[in-house]
Amino acid sequence: MIKTVIVEDDRMVASINSQFAARTPGIQVIATFYNGKNALEFLEKTKVDLLLLDLYMPEFSGLELLEELRRKNDDADVIMITAANDAPHIKEALRLGIVDYLIKPFRYERFAQAMDKYLLKRAVMENGMEFTQEDIDQLVSVRRPSPQSREMELQKGVQRQTLNRIHICLQSHQGEYLTSEQISAETGLSKVTVRRYMNYLIENNEASSRVDYSTGGRPRVEYSNHGYED
């Protein structure tokens, strides 16, 4: 189990984060703190794997907590969950080695995407395998444009015809989860293209993903439009 700690001063948000985390296989929330100082005292004595960390907190901010942990060579993974969307805060969080950054309010699908990406990275890294460029491309997060620019993205970077081919494939397997290899074989598109378009659909809440650990080897990402209607 991946030992997880939630640090969030808003008790309602902390409860939501805990509920969301509980829906992720392999995640165990072992403690919740409503301020950075109490969290730091706990983390100085207890080794954890993952922090779900707010930024804005009274007296001791999330960035101050993270800075102190890194100073003490604590390499716990961190997913920042915050209302802060300004460049200085984001830049500093990235410098301190966070694995994802969620801006409040967010949908469960975006939370699940962050957790799936984190779990896949963790599993692959722990296998000690050598990476291909394709592996790295899948693991490295690509920043998505704002909602206002999504239509422009569709015009510039996403072809409607290609998107329709993937839609048709997913619809023909309604309720099923498919790997990028399966989608690639059925649509005739490359696996890299499939992953790029699936990330686009997930970001626009038109599809979902999960990590399959039952393969006996390298975990794999599976995709579906289950629960989403056209």
mmCIF file of C-alpha atoms in Angstrom:
data_model
loop_
_atom_site.group_PDB
_atom_site.id
_atom_site.type_symbol
_atom_site.label_atom_id
_atom_site.label_comp_id
_atom_site.label_asym_id
_atom_site.label_seq_id
_atom_site.Cartn_x
_atom_site.Cartn_y
_atom_site.Cartn_z
ATOM 1 C CA MET A 1 0.000 0.000 0.000
ATOM 2 C CA ILE A 2 1.142 3.526 -0.778
ATOM 3 C CA LYS A 3 1.145 5.503 2.464
ATOM 4 C CA THR A 4 -0.550 8.834 1.765
ATOM 5 C CA VAL A 5 -0.996 11.967 3.872
ATOM 6 C CA ILE A 6 -3.460 14.780 3.170
ATOM 7 C CA VAL A 7 -2.509 18.316 4.223
ATOM 8 C CA GLU A 8 -5.436 20.717 3.712
ATOM 9 C CA ASP A 9 -6.784 23.442 5.996
ATOM 10 C CA ASP A 10 -10.321 23.288 4.568
ATOM 11 C CA ARG A 11 -11.921 20.315 6.305
ATOM 12 C CA MET A 12 -14.541 19.817 3.610
ATOM 13 C CA VAL A 13 -11.916 19.750 0.860
ATOM 14 C CA ALA A 14 -9.762 17.429 2.977
ATOM 15 C CA SER A 15 -12.719 15.057 3.285
ATOM 16 C CA ILE A 16 -13.333 15.142 -0.472
ATOM 17 C CA ASN A 17 -9.652 14.459 -1.174
ATOM 18 C CA SER A 18 -9.766 11.540 1.235
ATOM 19 C CA GLN A 19 -12.865 10.113 -0.447
ATOM 20 C CA PHE A 20 -11.304 10.494 -3.880
ATOM 21 C CA ALA A 21 -8.065 8.869 -2.730
ATOM 22 C CA ALA A 22 -9.981 5.960 -1.203
ATOM 23 C CA ARG A 23 -11.347 5.159 -4.664
ATOM 24 C CA THR A 24 -7.801 4.547 -5.934
ATOM 25 C CA PRO A 25 -6.523 0.958 -5.506
ATOM 26 C CA GLY A 26 -3.239 0.773 -3.632
ATOM 27 C CA ILE A 27 -3.637 4.137 -1.851
ATOM 28 C CA GLN A 28 -3.895 4.185 1.946
ATOM 29 C CA VAL A 29 -4.555 7.533 3.642
ATOM 30 C CA ILE A 30 -2.802 7.195 6.985
ATOM 31 C CA ALA A 31 -3.259 10.762 8.290
ATOM 32 C CA THR A 32 -4.921 14.099 7.559
ATOM 33 C CA PHE A 33 -3.623 17.431 8.812
ATOM 34 C CA TYR A 34 -5.226 20.854 8.679
ATOM 35 C CA ASN A 35 -2.035 22.886 8.975
ATOM 36 C CA GLY A 36 1.535 22.588 7.762
ATOM 37 C CA LYS A 37 3.256 22.611 11.150
ATOM 38 C CA ASN A 38 1.439 19.580 12.506
ATOM 39 C CA ALA A 39 2.037 17.788 9.230
ATOM 40 C CA LEU A 40 5.763 18.535 9.388
ATOM 41 C CA GLU A 41 6.047 17.175 12.941
ATOM 42 C CA PHE A 42 4.415 13.947 11.783
ATOM 43 C CA LEU A 43 6.492 13.663 8.604
ATOM 44 C CA GLU A 44 9.737 14.149 10.517
ATOM 45 C CA LYS A 45 8.957 10.911 12.374
ATOM 46 C CA THR A 46 7.034 8.931 9.764
ATOM 47 C CA LYS A 47 8.099 7.954 6.259
ATOM 48 C CA VAL A 48 5.292 8.370 3.728
ATOM 49 C CA ASP A 49 5.097 7.846 -0.025
ATOM 50 C CA LEU A 50 2.691 10.545 -1.189
ATOM 51 C CA LEU A 51 1.410 13.919 -0.020
ATOM 52 C CA LEU A 52 -1.800 15.525 -1.262
ATOM 53 C CA LEU A 53 -0.778 19.053 -0.344
ATOM 54 C CA ASP A 54 -2.614 22.365 -0.242
ATOM 55 C CA LEU A 55 -0.596 25.526 -0.853
ATOM 56 C CA TYR A 56 -2.529 28.240 0.992
ATOM 57 C CA MET A 57 -2.530 27.473 4.718
ATOM 58 C CA PRO A 58 -2.199 29.810 7.707
ATOM 59 C CA GLU A 59 1.178 30.198 9.466
ATOM 60 C CA PHE A 60 2.965 27.504 7.439
ATOM 61 C CA SER A 61 2.174 27.195 3.726
ATOM 62 C CA GLY A 62 2.354 24.095 1.598
ATOM 63 C CA LEU A 63 5.414 25.421 -0.211
ATOM 64 C CA GLU A 64 7.156 26.109 3.105
ATOM 65 C CA LEU A 65 6.367 22.555 4.196
ATOM 66 C CA LEU A 66 7.651 21.132 0.932
ATOM 67 C CA GLU A 67 10.791 23.282 1.060
ATOM 68 C CA GLU A 68 11.535 21.999 4.569
ATOM 69 C CA LEU A 69 10.993 18.380 3.552
ATOM 70 C CA ARG A 70 13.358 18.709 0.605
ATOM 71 C CA ARG A 71 15.953 20.382 2.859
ATOM 72 C CA LYS A 72 15.765 17.296 5.049
ATOM 73 C CA ASN A 73 16.188 15.075 1.961
ATOM 74 C CA ASP A 74 12.651 13.762 2.219
ATOM 75 C CA ASP A 75 11.785 12.608 -1.297
ATOM 76 C CA ALA A 76 8.073 11.925 -0.751
ATOM 77 C CA ASP A 77 6.050 12.411 -3.920
ATOM 78 C CA VAL A 78 3.699 15.387 -3.866
ATOM 79 C CA ILE A 79 0.511 16.213 -5.737
ATOM 80 C CA MET A 80 -0.290 19.867 -5.112
ATOM 81 C CA ILE A 81 -4.010 20.616 -4.768
ATOM 82 C CA THR A 82 -4.637 24.330 -4.502
ATOM 83 C CA ALA A 83 -6.507 27.384 -5.719
ATOM 84 C CA ALA A 84 -3.195 29.094 -6.563
ATOM 85 C CA ASN A 85 -2.853 29.392 -10.321
ATOM 86 C CA ASP A 86 -0.185 32.101 -10.618
ATOM 87 C CA ALA A 87 3.155 31.507 -12.313
ATOM 88 C CA PRO A 88 5.468 32.099 -9.278
ATOM 89 C CA HIS A 89 3.722 29.489 -7.123
ATOM 90 C CA ILE A 90 3.547 26.948 -9.951
ATOM 91 C CA LYS A 91 7.194 27.518 -10.867
ATOM 92 C CA GLU A 92 8.327 27.047 -7.256
ATOM 93 C CA ALA A 93 6.232 23.906 -6.821
ATOM 94 C CA LEU A 94 7.721 22.405 -9.972
ATOM 95 C CA ARG A 95 11.224 23.314 -8.798
ATOM 96 C CA LEU A 96 10.579 21.380 -5.593
ATOM 97 C CA GLY A 97 9.712 18.273 -7.578
ATOM 98 C CA ILE A 98 5.939 17.843 -7.442
ATOM 99 C CA VAL A 99 4.446 15.136 -9.659
ATOM 100 C CA ASP A 100 1.215 16.980 -10.495
ATOM 101 C CA TYR A 101 -0.628 20.239 -9.820
ATOM 102 C CA LEU A 102 -4.427 20.373 -9.505
ATOM 103 C CA ILE A 103 -6.231 23.692 -9.395
ATOM 104 C CA LYS A 104 -9.387 23.889 -7.275
ATOM 105 C CA PRO A 105 -12.154 23.270 -8.041
ATOM 106 C CA PHE A 106 -11.483 20.133 -10.037
ATOM 107 C CA ARG A 107 -13.485 17.110 -11.150
ATOM 108 C CA TYR A 108 -12.902 13.579 -9.892
ATOM 109 C CA GLU A 109 -11.802 12.565 -13.405
ATOM 110 C CA ARG A 110 -8.830 14.965 -13.200
ATOM 111 C CA PHE A 111 -7.930 13.661 -9.736
ATOM 112 C CA ALA A 112 -8.123 10.073 -10.993
ATOM 113 C CA GLN A 113 -5.932 10.970 -13.961
ATOM 114 C CA ALA A 114 -3.292 12.408 -11.621
ATOM 115 C CA MET A 115 -3.366 9.304 -9.440
ATOM 116 C CA ASP A 116 -3.203 6.913 -12.398
ATOM 117 C CA LYS A 117 -0.231 8.790 -13.827
ATOM 118 C CA TYR A 118 1.505 8.764 -10.448
ATOM 119 C CA LEU A 119 0.899 5.045 -9.874
ATOM 120 C CA LEU A 120 2.156 4.187 -13.350
ATOM 121 C CA LYS A 121 5.322 6.239 -12.862
ATOM 122 C CA ARG A 122 5.935 4.633 -9.490
ATOM 123 C CA ALA A 123 5.420 1.098 -10.752
ATOM 124 C CA VAL A 124 7.617 1.579 -13.806
ATOM 125 C CA MET A 125 10.416 3.256 -11.840
ATOM 126 C CA GLU A 126 10.436 0.510 -9.210
ATOM 127 C CA ASN A 127 10.822 -2.175 -11.879
ATOM 128 C CA GLY A 128 14.307 -0.840 -12.658
ATOM 129 C CA MET A 129 13.750 -1.284 -16.384
ATOM 130 C CA GLU A 130 15.403 0.554 -19.224
ATOM 131 C CA PHE A 131 13.222 3.144 -20.914
ATOM 132 C CA THR A 132 12.428 3.706 -24.551
ATOM 133 C CA GLN A 133 11.581 7.196 -25.786
ATOM 134 C CA GLU A 134 7.957 6.072 -26.023
ATOM 135 C CA ASP A 135 7.977 5.039 -22.352
ATOM 136 C CA ILE A 136 9.340 8.434 -21.348
ATOM 137 C CA ASP A 137 6.821 10.275 -23.529
ATOM 138 C CA GLN A 138 4.018 8.428 -21.777
ATOM 139 C CA LEU A 139 5.375 9.134 -18.295
ATOM 140 C CA VAL A 140 6.160 12.815 -18.728
ATOM 141 C CA SER A 141 3.111 15.010 -18.232
ATOM 142 C CA VAL A 142 2.289 17.404 -21.040
ATOM 143 C CA ARG A 143 0.663 20.653 -20.021
ATOM 144 C CA ARG A 144 -2.746 21.220 -21.537
ATOM 145 C CA PRO A 145 -4.103 24.535 -22.706
ATOM 146 C CA SER A 146 -6.824 26.458 -20.898
ATOM 147 C CA PRO A 147 -10.488 25.715 -21.709
ATOM 148 C CA GLN A 148 -10.635 28.926 -23.757
ATOM 149 C CA SER A 149 -7.985 27.611 -26.136
ATOM 150 C CA ARG A 150 -9.281 24.060 -26.542
ATOM 151 C CA GLU A 151 -11.201 24.809 -29.689
ATOM 152 C CA MET A 152 -8.051 26.361 -31.141
ATOM 153 C CA GLU A 153 -6.153 23.226 -30.150
ATOM 154 C CA LEU A 154 -8.702 21.130 -31.996
ATOM 155 C CA GLN A 155 -8.120 23.242 -35.077
ATOM 156 C CA LYS A 156 -4.312 23.301 -34.836
ATOM 157 C CA GLY A 157 -3.203 20.078 -33.183
ATOM 158 C CA VAL A 158 -6.134 17.648 -33.198
ATOM 159 C CA GLN A 159 -7.707 16.471 -36.413
ATOM 160 C CA ARG A 160 -11.471 15.953 -36.327
ATOM 161 C CA GLN A 161 -11.258 12.924 -38.605
ATOM 162 C CA THR A 162 -8.689 11.217 -36.371
ATOM 163 C CA LEU A 163 -10.719 12.094 -33.271
ATOM 164 C CA ASN A 164 -13.822 10.553 -34.857
ATOM 165 C CA ARG A 165 -11.970 7.313 -35.585
ATOM 166 C CA ILE A 166 -11.062 6.999 -31.905
ATOM 167 C CA HIS A 167 -14.617 7.911 -30.844
ATOM 168 C CA ILE A 168 -16.019 5.175 -33.074
ATOM 169 C CA CYS A 169 -13.564 2.640 -31.651
ATOM 170 C CA LEU A 170 -14.468 3.517 -28.050
ATOM 171 C CA GLN A 171 -18.186 3.487 -28.806
ATOM 172 C CA SER A 172 -17.928 0.027 -30.360
ATOM 173 C CA HIS A 173 -16.454 -1.161 -27.046
ATOM 174 C CA GLN A 174 -18.796 0.760 -24.756
ATOM 175 C CA GLY A 175 -18.140 -0.098 -21.112
ATOM 176 C CA GLU A 176 -14.824 -1.810 -21.896
ATOM 177 C CA TYR A 177 -11.280 -0.625 -21.206
ATOM 178 C CA LEU A 178 -8.811 -0.826 -24.083
ATOM 179 C CA THR A 179 -5.036 -0.435 -24.219
ATOM 180 C CA SER A 180 -3.405 1.995 -26.624
ATOM 181 C CA GLU A 181 -2.187 -1.064 -28.557
ATOM 182 C CA GLN A 182 -5.762 -2.319 -29.006
ATOM 183 C CA ILE A 183 -7.023 1.096 -30.088
ATOM 184 C CA SER A 184 -4.053 1.429 -32.424
ATOM 185 C CA ALA A 185 -4.733 -1.940 -34.062
ATOM 186 C CA GLU A 186 -8.415 -1.143 -34.565
ATOM 187 C CA THR A 187 -8.007 2.418 -35.861
ATOM 188 C CA GLY A 188 -4.756 2.052 -37.796
ATOM 189 C CA LEU A 189 -3.231 4.936 -35.821
ATOM 190 C CA SER A 190 0.170 4.820 -34.125
ATOM 191 C CA LYS A 191 0.276 4.166 -30.378
ATOM 192 C CA VAL A 192 1.833 7.588 -29.819
ATOM 193 C CA THR A 193 -1.063 9.238 -31.675
ATOM 194 C CA VAL A 194 -3.608 7.195 -29.725
ATOM 195 C CA ARG A 195 -2.096 8.237 -26.398
ATOM 196 C CA ARG A 196 -2.016 11.892 -27.417
ATOM 197 C CA TYR A 197 -5.655 11.850 -28.481
ATOM 198 C CA MET A 198 -6.738 9.885 -25.420
ATOM 199 C CA ASN A 199 -5.028 12.461 -23.182
ATOM 200 C CA TYR A 200 -6.958 15.125 -25.070
ATOM 201 C CA LEU A 201 -10.268 13.289 -24.497
ATOM 202 C CA ILE A 202 -9.506 12.700 -20.815
ATOM 203 C CA GLU A 203 -8.596 16.359 -20.301
ATOM 204 C CA ASN A 204 -11.909 17.327 -21.908
ATOM 205 C CA ASN A 205 -13.820 14.830 -19.735
ATOM 206 C CA GLU A 206 -14.792 12.652 -22.701
ATOM 207 C CA ALA A 207 -12.915 9.545 -21.606
ATOM 208 C CA SER A 208 -11.301 7.963 -18.559
ATOM 209 C CA SER A 209 -8.215 5.888 -17.840
ATOM 210 C CA ARG A 210 -7.062 3.360 -15.304
ATOM 211 C CA VAL A 211 -3.862 1.398 -14.585
ATOM 212 C CA ASP A 212 -3.990 -2.399 -14.942
ATOM 213 C CA TYR A 213 -1.561 -4.196 -12.596
ATOM 214 C CA SER A 214 -2.791 -7.715 -13.363
ATOM 215 C CA THR A 215 -0.460 -8.278 -16.314
ATOM 216 C CA GLY A 216 2.254 -9.925 -14.221
ATOM 217 C CA GLY A 217 4.846 -7.561 -15.656
ATOM 218 C CA ARG A 218 4.821 -3.939 -16.671
ATOM 219 C CA PRO A 219 1.555 -2.205 -15.663
ATOM 220 C CA ARG A 220 -0.431 -0.757 -18.523
ATOM 221 C CA VAL A 221 -2.805 2.145 -19.002
ATOM 222 C CA GLU A 222 -6.280 1.341 -20.306
ATOM 223 C CA TYR A 223 -8.837 3.763 -21.729
ATOM 224 C CA SER A 224 -12.617 3.899 -22.001
ATOM 225 C CA ASN A 225 -15.475 6.302 -22.630
ATOM 226 C CA HIS A 226 -17.502 4.394 -20.039
ATOM 227 C CA GLY A 227 -19.727 6.830 -18.151
ATOM 228 C CA TYR A 228 -19.433 9.539 -20.813
ATOM 229 C CA GLU A 229 -22.082 10.318 -23.368
ATOM 230 C CA ASP A 230 -21.630 12.043 -26.695
#
